[in-house]
Amino acid sequence: SQQNLRSHPLISGKKEVKTQCIVQDHSRTMWIGTESGLVSYNGIAYHLFLEKEGLAHPSVTALFESADSTLWIGHGNGRITLYKEGVFSPFPFQDTLNKNRITSFISDSQKNIWIGTYGSGAYKYDGKSLVKYTTENGLGDDYVYTLSEAAPGSIWMGTDAGITVLNENAKSEKEKFSRITTKNGLPDNIVQIISKDKTGKIWITMRDSGFCNYDITAQKIIRPGLK
């Protein structure tokens, strides 16, 4: 069938713009994060936001809209900007964050916001305080590409050293962290995307070994098409 593709020139005067992330908000506005600013597109017009409009940094590396319609904007310098009702504001714990690139956001079943970084591990924000997870307190690697809640209280973090599973419902600190790596059948330890579908299946994309999924009940890796 015929496909209609349209090229969108995001930033006037720039022939090449590196697009780093994209998300659609509750009003169906598209937000595109680039290395040269944040672009909004409502289906008719584009608008470019830069530091003078309130961004913490022009390089936008992660985007996420939380349940309260706040747009979370992660930057290449480790900063976070919040956008709600037309107003940009800095993340309350801005100075607590390290300077490593923000890679991902998710909201869990308890409405905590999780923040992944490229080199500083992951953070959990409950609206009042910030908790940091690194290799020093259970994380398999500090380079976190992706985050997903596989089940209530079970946060999966894709890193350069496989998947770290954080079980917040664990009875002891020893049981709180577990890992899924090539030793458990994972084809590649560099995990860049973890996504849970509507059936509950966990899909895992790796840098060099394509994709696979994880059967939580059987606790094993399944590679589609392979027996």
Short mmCIF file of C-alpha atoms in Angstrom, two decimals, residues 12 33 43 46 55-56 65 73 77 119 150 155 163 165 174-175 199 205 209 215:
data_model
loop_
_atom_site.label_atom_id
_atom_site.label_comp_id
_atom_site.label_asym_id
_atom_site.label_seq_id
_atom_site.Cartn_x
_atom_site.Cartn_y
_atom_site.Cartn_z
CA SER A 12 14.66 26.99 11.05
CA GLY A 33 13.91 16.59 22.09
CA GLY A 43 -0.24 19.42 14.06
CA TYR A 46 6.19 24.31 15.55
CA LEU A 55 15.16 25.02 29.71
CA ALA A 56 18.04 23.96 31.95
CA GLU A 65 4.61 13.01 30.79
CA ILE A 73 12.54 16.99 30.31
CA ASN A 77 24.19 17.72 31.32
CA GLY A 119 26.84 6.97 34.41
CA ALA A 150 7.43 -5.30 35.20
CA ILE A 155 11.59 -2.02 38.67
CA ILE A 163 19.19 -6.09 33.73
CA VAL A 165 15.69 -5.99 39.00
CA LYS A 174 19.75 -9.15 50.32
CA GLU A 175 16.60 -10.08 48.39
CA THR A 199 -0.35 -9.05 27.82
CA THR A 205 16.12 -4.89 23.07
CA SER A 209 21.80 -9.10 19.70
CA ASP A 215 8.67 -15.12 30.68
#
